[in-house]
Amino acid sequence: MLVESPPEQRAETAPAPPTRGAVRAFGLLLSVAILVLVALASIAIGAKELSLGQVWHGLFDDSGTYGDVVVAERLSRTVLGLLAGAALGLAGAVLQALTRNPLADPGLLGINAGASAAVVTAITYFGVTSLSGYVWFAFSGAAAVGALVWFLGGSRGATPVRLALAGTAISAALYGYLQAVMIMDEAALGKMRFWTVGSLASATDSTITQVLPFLLTGTVLALALARPLNAMAMGDDTAKALGANLNRTRALAMLAATVLCGAATAACGPIVFVGLMVPHVVRSFTGPDLRWILPYAALLSPVLLLGADVIGRIVARPSELQVGIVTAILGGPVFIFLVRRRRTAQL
């Protein structure tokens, strides 16, 4: 004869629901798995069709034709896509926290405009023609604009609104300069038109080596700012009460975003929407805690960037569509949806 246990005992033996932290940790592991799959797809799929056997042969015997395609082209652009995607995602998350604007992106503070203006200046006035030359000019331009935005935004007295206004004004001026130079110099226009749309196609080991120290430095700095930026999200007075140094946190956040976005833009050209979409979407299931937003953004932003790059290689075979164009096509409708959803939520 079966004896039913009392309700109190059944409640004690029932498995406890998973905590939110456990769900987030599982989500990170799932994000890693998705990223690995997308990276493998980036190596296996290209404008030139190769079988899986040919790709495998090219990876482990890079002396032949397949090695030239797989190792010299696809592997380098996959690694650069991983690094640049993580950098753009982290920069976007930091800037959204810094400006307290969930729809902010790395272009808001003029960093992309600074890099683009520096590259067109290098082409037109200094005769720079190689990607290795672009990298340093682009990074220098991004860094200079980041410093200028910080100064015009009030330096020690900088506020999110002042920084956003200063970045918008500088972006408008620099893009005006950019268009004027490109219209007057057809050679510059021809050389710039591929760089300005954003592409991973020109990735080389040299490019990766040049930007890697900046990307690693910016990543460490961004992750270290998670706690003070969390405190700032509660308001300046509360942040001060919790011991956060507002001026130092804002300055370091500007530095981290500038280094990350500047290095990624220098290597790939200005790529839009990655730094906007991924942190915004991530926040919807992690909550506002940057200790979770930043790792998720660093993992899922390369998924978007490499996924868009793979799509660009497939839809335009035997040629390819630059990744910056694909992210813009995908990002436009998503951005409209996010804006409308936010407006509806406010109503």
CSV table of C-alpha atoms in Angstrom, one decimal:
chain,number,residue,atom,x,y,z
A,1,MET,CA,0.0,0.0,0.0
A,2,LEU,CA,1.4,3.4,-1.1
A,3,VAL,CA,1.6,6.1,1.5
A,4,GLU,CA,1.5,9.6,0.1
A,5,SER,CA,4.1,11.9,1.7
A,6,PRO,CA,2.8,15.0,3.3
A,7,PRO,CA,2.8,18.3,1.4
A,8,GLU,CA,5.5,19.7,3.6
A,9,GLN,CA,7.9,16.8,2.7
A,10,ARG,CA,7.1,17.0,-1.0
A,11,ALA,CA,7.9,20.7,-1.0
A,12,GLU,CA,11.2,20.1,0.7
A,13,THR,CA,12.2,17.4,-1.8
A,14,ALA,CA,11.2,19.4,-4.9
A,15,PRO,CA,14.2,20.5,-7.0
A,16,ALA,CA,15.0,24.2,-6.6
A,17,PRO,CA,14.6,26.3,-9.7
A,18,PRO,CA,17.9,27.4,-11.3
A,19,THR,CA,19.1,30.8,-10.1
A,20,ARG,CA,19.4,33.7,-12.5
A,21,GLY,CA,23.2,33.5,-12.2
A,22,ALA,CA,23.2,29.9,-13.2
A,23,VAL,CA,21.0,30.7,-16.2
A,24,ARG,CA,23.4,33.5,-17.2
A,25,ALA,CA,26.4,31.3,-16.8
A,26,PHE,CA,24.8,28.6,-19.0
A,27,GLY,CA,24.0,31.3,-21.6
A,28,LEU,CA,27.7,32.3,-21.7
A,29,LEU,CA,28.6,28.7,-22.4
A,30,LEU,CA,26.0,28.5,-25.1
A,31,SER,CA,27.3,31.8,-26.6
A,32,VAL,CA,30.8,30.3,-26.7
A,33,ALA,CA,29.5,27.3,-28.6
A,34,ILE,CA,27.6,29.5,-31.1
A,35,LEU,CA,30.8,31.6,-31.6
A,36,VAL,CA,32.9,28.5,-32.3
A,37,LEU,CA,30.3,27.3,-34.8
A,38,VAL,CA,30.2,30.6,-36.6
A,39,ALA,CA,34.0,30.8,-36.6
A,40,LEU,CA,34.2,27.4,-38.2
A,41,ALA,CA,31.6,28.4,-40.8
A,42,SER,CA,33.7,31.5,-41.6
A,43,ILE,CA,36.7,29.3,-42.3
A,44,ALA,CA,34.8,26.7,-44.3
A,45,ILE,CA,32.5,29.0,-46.4
A,46,GLY,CA,33.8,31.6,-48.8
A,47,ALA,CA,33.3,33.2,-52.2
A,48,LYS,CA,35.3,30.3,-53.6
A,49,GLU,CA,33.6,27.0,-53.0
A,50,LEU,CA,35.7,24.4,-51.3
A,51,SER,CA,34.7,21.0,-49.9
A,52,LEU,CA,35.3,20.3,-46.2
A,53,GLY,CA,38.1,18.0,-47.2
A,54,GLN,CA,39.8,20.7,-49.1
A,55,VAL,CA,39.4,23.1,-46.2
A,56,TRP,CA,40.8,20.6,-43.8
A,57,HIS,CA,43.8,20.0,-46.2
A,58,GLY,CA,44.3,23.7,-46.5
A,59,LEU,CA,44.4,24.2,-42.7
A,60,PHE,CA,47.0,21.5,-42.0
A,61,ASP,CA,49.0,21.7,-45.3
A,62,ASP,CA,49.3,25.4,-46.1
A,63,SER,CA,51.9,24.9,-48.8
A,64,GLY,CA,49.4,24.4,-51.7
A,65,THR,CA,46.6,26.3,-53.3
A,66,TYR,CA,44.0,25.4,-50.6
A,67,GLY,CA,46.4,26.7,-48.0
A,68,ASP,CA,46.6,30.0,-49.8
A,69,VAL,CA,42.8,30.3,-49.7
A,70,VAL,CA,42.1,28.9,-46.3
A,71,VAL,CA,45.0,30.0,-44.2
A,72,ALA,CA,46.1,33.2,-45.9
A,73,GLU,CA,42.6,34.5,-46.5
A,74,ARG,CA,39.9,32.9,-44.5
A,75,LEU,CA,41.7,32.2,-41.3
A,76,SER,CA,43.2,35.7,-41.0
A,77,ARG,CA,39.8,37.4,-41.7
A,78,THR,CA,38.1,35.1,-39.2
A,79,VAL,CA,40.6,36.0,-36.4
A,80,LEU,CA,40.3,39.7,-37.3
A,81,GLY,CA,36.5,39.3,-37.2
A,82,LEU,CA,36.6,37.7,-33.8
A,83,LEU,CA,38.8,40.5,-32.4
A,84,ALA,CA,37.1,43.4,-34.1
A,85,GLY,CA,33.6,42.1,-33.3
A,86,ALA,CA,34.5,41.7,-29.6
A,87,ALA,CA,36.0,45.2,-29.6
A,88,LEU,CA,32.9,46.9,-31.1
A,89,GLY,CA,30.6,45.0,-28.8
A,90,LEU,CA,32.5,46.1,-25.7
A,91,ALA,CA,32.9,49.6,-26.9
A,92,GLY,CA,29.2,49.9,-27.6
A,93,ALA,CA,28.3,48.5,-24.1
A,94,VAL,CA,30.7,50.9,-22.4
A,95,LEU,CA,29.4,53.9,-24.3
A,96,GLN,CA,25.8,53.0,-23.6
A,97,ALA,CA,26.6,52.9,-19.9
A,98,LEU,CA,28.7,56.0,-20.1
A,99,THR,CA,26.0,58.1,-21.9
A,100,ARG,CA,23.1,56.3,-20.2
A,101,ASN,CA,21.6,55.8,-23.6
A,102,PRO,CA,20.8,52.2,-24.6
A,103,LEU,CA,20.8,53.2,-28.3
A,104,ALA,CA,24.3,54.7,-28.3
A,105,ASP,CA,27.0,53.2,-30.4
A,106,PRO,CA,30.7,53.9,-31.0
A,107,GLY,CA,29.9,56.4,-33.7
A,108,LEU,CA,28.1,58.6,-31.2
A,109,LEU,CA,31.3,60.1,-29.9
A,110,GLY,CA,32.9,60.7,-33.4
A,111,ILE,CA,35.4,57.9,-33.1
A,112,ASN,CA,34.5,56.5,-36.5
A,113,ALA,CA,34.5,59.9,-38.1
A,114,GLY,CA,38.0,60.7,-36.7
A,115,ALA,CA,39.4,57.4,-38.1
A,116,SER,CA,37.9,58.0,-41.5
A,117,ALA,CA,39.1,61.6,-41.7
A,118,ALA,CA,42.6,60.6,-40.8
A,119,VAL,CA,42.7,57.9,-43.4
A,120,VAL,CA,41.5,60.2,-46.2
A,121,THR,CA,44.1,62.7,-45.1
A,122,ALA,CA,46.8,60.1,-45.3
A,123,ILE,CA,45.7,59.1,-48.8
A,124,THR,CA,45.3,62.6,-50.2
A,125,TYR,CA,48.2,64.5,-48.6
A,126,PHE,CA,50.7,61.9,-47.6
A,127,GLY,CA,50.4,59.3,-50.4
A,128,VAL,CA,49.7,56.4,-48.1
A,129,THR,CA,48.4,53.4,-50.1
A,130,SER,CA,48.8,50.3,-47.9
A,131,LEU,CA,46.5,49.0,-45.2
A,132,SER,CA,49.4,48.9,-42.8
A,133,GLY,CA,49.8,52.6,-43.3
A,134,TYR,CA,46.0,53.2,-42.8
A,135,VAL,CA,46.0,51.5,-39.5
A,136,TRP,CA,48.2,54.0,-37.7
A,137,PHE,CA,46.5,57.0,-39.2
A,138,ALA,CA,43.1,55.7,-38.4
A,139,PHE,CA,43.9,54.8,-34.8
A,140,SER,CA,45.6,58.2,-34.3
A,141,GLY,CA,42.5,60.0,-35.7
A,142,ALA,CA,40.2,58.0,-33.5
A,143,ALA,CA,42.3,58.7,-30.4
A,144,ALA,CA,42.6,62.5,-31.2
A,145,VAL,CA,38.8,62.8,-31.6
A,146,GLY,CA,38.2,60.8,-28.4
A,147,ALA,CA,40.5,63.3,-26.5
A,148,LEU,CA,38.8,66.3,-28.2
A,149,VAL,CA,35.3,65.0,-27.3
A,150,TRP,CA,36.5,64.6,-23.7
A,151,PHE,CA,37.9,68.1,-23.6
A,152,LEU,CA,34.8,69.7,-25.2
A,153,GLY,CA,32.5,67.7,-23.1
A,154,GLY,CA,33.8,69.3,-20.0
A,155,SER,CA,36.8,67.2,-19.1
A,156,ARG,CA,36.5,66.7,-15.3
A,157,GLY,CA,33.0,68.1,-15.4
A,158,ALA,CA,31.9,65.9,-18.3
A,159,THR,CA,28.3,64.6,-18.3
A,160,PRO,CA,26.7,62.1,-20.6
A,161,VAL,CA,24.7,64.8,-22.5
A,162,ARG,CA,27.8,67.0,-23.0
A,163,LEU,CA,29.8,64.1,-24.4
A,164,ALA,CA,27.1,63.1,-26.8
A,165,LEU,CA,26.6,66.6,-28.0
A,166,ALA,CA,30.4,67.1,-28.5
A,167,GLY,CA,30.7,63.8,-30.4
A,168,THR,CA,27.8,64.6,-32.6
A,169,ALA,CA,29.1,68.1,-33.5
A,170,ILE,CA,32.6,66.8,-34.2
A,171,SER,CA,31.2,63.9,-36.3
A,172,ALA,CA,29.2,66.3,-38.5
A,173,ALA,CA,32.3,68.6,-39.1
A,174,LEU,CA,34.6,65.7,-39.9
A,175,TYR,CA,32.2,64.0,-42.3
A,176,GLY,CA,31.8,67.3,-44.1
A,177,TYR,CA,35.6,67.5,-44.4
A,178,LEU,CA,35.7,63.9,-45.5
A,179,GLN,CA,33.1,64.4,-48.3
A,180,ALA,CA,34.8,67.6,-49.5
A,181,VAL,CA,38.2,65.9,-49.9
A,182,MET,CA,36.8,62.9,-51.6
A,183,ILE,CA,34.8,65.0,-54.1
A,184,MET,CA,37.9,67.1,-55.0
A,185,ASP,CA,40.3,64.2,-55.2
A,186,GLU,CA,39.0,61.3,-57.4
A,187,ALA,CA,42.0,59.1,-56.5
A,188,ALA,CA,41.2,59.4,-52.8
A,189,LEU,CA,37.5,58.6,-53.6
A,190,GLY,CA,38.5,55.4,-55.4
A,191,LYS,CA,40.8,54.3,-52.6
A,192,MET,CA,38.5,55.2,-49.8
A,193,ARG,CA,35.3,53.8,-51.1
A,194,PHE,CA,36.1,50.2,-50.1
A,195,TRP,CA,37.6,51.1,-46.7
A,196,THR,CA,34.7,53.3,-45.6
A,197,VAL,CA,32.1,50.6,-46.0
A,198,GLY,CA,33.9,48.3,-43.6
A,199,SER,CA,35.4,45.0,-44.7
A,200,LEU,CA,37.4,42.0,-43.4
A,201,ALA,CA,38.7,41.0,-46.8
A,202,SER,CA,42.0,42.8,-46.4
A,203,ALA,CA,42.9,41.0,-43.2
A,204,THR,CA,46.5,40.0,-42.8
A,205,ASP,CA,48.7,38.7,-40.0
A,206,SER,CA,50.5,42.0,-40.0
A,207,THR,CA,47.2,43.9,-39.5
A,208,ILE,CA,46.2,41.6,-36.6
A,209,THR,CA,49.6,42.0,-35.0
A,210,GLN,CA,49.5,45.8,-35.1
A,211,VAL,CA,46.1,46.2,-33.5
A,212,LEU,CA,46.2,43.2,-31.1
A,213,PRO,CA,47.9,45.1,-28.2
A,214,PHE,CA,45.4,47.9,-28.3
A,215,LEU,CA,42.4,45.5,-28.5
A,216,LEU,CA,43.7,43.5,-25.5
A,217,THR,CA,44.4,46.6,-23.5
A,218,GLY,CA,40.9,48.0,-24.2
A,219,THR,CA,39.2,44.7,-23.4
A,220,VAL,CA,40.9,44.5,-20.0
A,221,LEU,CA,40.1,48.1,-19.2
A,222,ALA,CA,36.4,47.7,-20.2
A,223,LEU,CA,35.9,44.6,-18.1
A,224,ALA,CA,37.5,46.3,-15.1
A,225,LEU,CA,35.0,49.2,-15.4
A,226,ALA,CA,32.0,47.0,-15.0
A,227,ARG,CA,31.5,47.7,-11.2
A,228,PRO,CA,32.0,51.5,-11.3
A,229,LEU,CA,29.8,51.9,-14.4
A,230,ASN,CA,27.1,49.9,-12.6
A,231,ALA,CA,27.3,52.4,-9.7
A,232,MET,CA,27.1,55.3,-12.1
A,233,ALA,CA,23.9,53.9,-13.6
A,234,MET,CA,22.2,54.6,-10.3
A,235,GLY,CA,22.9,58.3,-10.6
A,236,ASP,CA,25.9,60.5,-9.7
A,237,ASP,CA,24.9,61.0,-6.0
A,238,THR,CA,24.4,57.3,-5.4
A,239,ALA,CA,27.6,56.4,-7.2
A,240,LYS,CA,29.5,58.8,-5.0
A,241,ALA,CA,27.9,57.3,-1.9
A,242,LEU,CA,29.1,53.9,-3.1
A,243,GLY,CA,32.7,55.2,-3.5
A,244,ALA,CA,32.9,55.5,-7.3
A,245,ASN,CA,35.2,58.2,-8.7
A,246,LEU,CA,33.0,59.7,-11.4
A,247,ASN,CA,35.6,61.7,-13.2
A,248,ARG,CA,38.1,58.8,-13.3
A,249,THR,CA,35.4,56.3,-14.4
A,250,ARG,CA,34.2,58.5,-17.2
A,251,ALA,CA,37.8,59.2,-18.4
A,252,LEU,CA,38.7,55.5,-18.3
A,253,ALA,CA,35.5,54.6,-20.1
A,254,MET,CA,36.2,57.1,-22.8
A,255,LEU,CA,39.7,55.7,-23.1
A,256,ALA,CA,38.5,52.1,-23.3
A,257,ALA,CA,35.9,52.9,-26.0
A,258,THR,CA,38.3,55.0,-28.0
A,259,VAL,CA,41.0,52.3,-27.9
A,260,LEU,CA,38.6,49.5,-28.8
A,261,CYS,CA,36.7,51.2,-31.5
A,262,GLY,CA,39.7,53.0,-32.9
A,263,ALA,CA,41.7,49.8,-33.3
A,264,ALA,CA,38.8,47.9,-34.8
A,265,THR,CA,38.0,50.8,-37.2
A,266,ALA,CA,41.6,51.1,-38.2
A,267,ALA,CA,41.8,47.4,-39.1
A,268,CYS,CA,38.4,47.0,-40.8
A,269,GLY,CA,37.0,50.4,-41.6
A,270,PRO,CA,33.9,51.8,-39.9
A,271,ILE,CA,31.4,49.0,-39.3
A,272,VAL,CA,28.0,50.2,-38.1
A,273,PHE,CA,25.3,48.7,-35.9
A,274,VAL,CA,27.4,45.9,-34.3
A,275,GLY,CA,28.2,48.0,-31.2
A,276,LEU,CA,24.6,49.2,-31.0
A,277,MET,CA,22.6,46.1,-31.6
A,278,VAL,CA,24.4,43.4,-29.6
A,279,PRO,CA,24.7,45.2,-26.2
A,280,HIS,CA,21.1,46.4,-26.5
A,281,VAL,CA,19.8,42.9,-27.2
A,282,VAL,CA,22.0,41.4,-24.6
A,283,ARG,CA,20.6,43.8,-21.9
A,284,SER,CA,17.1,42.4,-22.5
A,285,PHE,CA,18.0,39.0,-21.0
A,286,THR,CA,21.0,39.8,-18.7
A,287,GLY,CA,19.5,42.9,-17.1
A,288,PRO,CA,21.4,46.1,-16.5
A,289,ASP,CA,24.4,44.5,-14.8
A,290,LEU,CA,27.5,45.2,-16.9
A,291,ARG,CA,29.4,42.3,-15.2
A,292,TRP,CA,27.2,40.1,-17.5
A,293,ILE,CA,26.6,42.5,-20.4
A,294,LEU,CA,30.2,43.0,-21.2
A,295,PRO,CA,31.2,39.2,-21.5
A,296,TYR,CA,28.0,38.5,-23.5
A,297,ALA,CA,28.7,41.5,-25.8
A,298,ALA,CA,32.3,40.3,-26.3
A,299,LEU,CA,31.1,36.8,-27.4
A,300,LEU,CA,28.0,37.6,-29.4
A,301,SER,CA,29.2,40.7,-31.3
A,302,PRO,CA,31.8,38.5,-33.3
A,303,VAL,CA,28.9,36.1,-34.0
A,304,LEU,CA,27.0,39.0,-35.7
A,305,LEU,CA,30.1,40.3,-37.5
A,306,LEU,CA,31.4,36.9,-38.8
A,307,GLY,CA,27.8,35.8,-39.6
A,308,ALA,CA,27.3,38.9,-41.7
A,309,ASP,CA,30.7,38.3,-43.4
A,310,VAL,CA,29.7,34.8,-44.3
A,311,ILE,CA,26.4,36.0,-45.7
A,312,GLY,CA,28.2,38.6,-47.8
A,313,ARG,CA,30.5,35.9,-49.3
A,314,ILE,CA,27.5,33.7,-50.2
A,315,VAL,CA,25.0,36.1,-51.7
A,316,ALA,CA,27.4,37.7,-54.2
A,317,ARG,CA,29.4,34.7,-55.4
A,318,PRO,CA,31.9,34.5,-57.1
A,319,SER,CA,32.5,38.0,-55.7
A,320,GLU,CA,31.5,39.2,-52.2
A,321,LEU,CA,29.6,41.9,-50.4
A,322,GLN,CA,31.5,43.8,-47.8
A,323,VAL,CA,30.6,43.0,-44.2
A,324,GLY,CA,29.8,46.7,-43.4
A,325,ILE,CA,27.1,46.7,-46.1
A,326,VAL,CA,25.5,43.5,-44.7
A,327,THR,CA,25.5,44.8,-41.1
A,328,ALA,CA,23.9,48.0,-42.3
A,329,ILE,CA,21.2,46.2,-44.2
A,330,LEU,CA,20.5,43.9,-41.3
A,331,GLY,CA,20.9,46.6,-38.7
A,332,GLY,CA,18.6,49.2,-40.2
A,333,PRO,CA,15.3,47.3,-39.6
A,334,VAL,CA,16.5,46.1,-36.2
A,335,PHE,CA,17.4,49.6,-35.1
A,336,ILE,CA,13.9,50.8,-36.2
A,337,PHE,CA,12.3,47.9,-34.2
A,338,LEU,CA,14.4,48.7,-31.1
A,339,VAL,CA,13.4,52.4,-31.3
A,340,ARG,CA,9.7,51.7,-31.7
A,341,ARG,CA,9.8,49.1,-28.9
A,342,ARG,CA,11.4,51.6,-26.6
A,343,ARG,CA,8.9,54.3,-27.5
A,344,THR,CA,6.0,51.9,-26.9
A,345,ALA,CA,7.5,50.9,-23.5
A,346,GLN,CA,7.8,54.5,-22.5
A,347,LEU,CA,4.1,55.1,-23.4
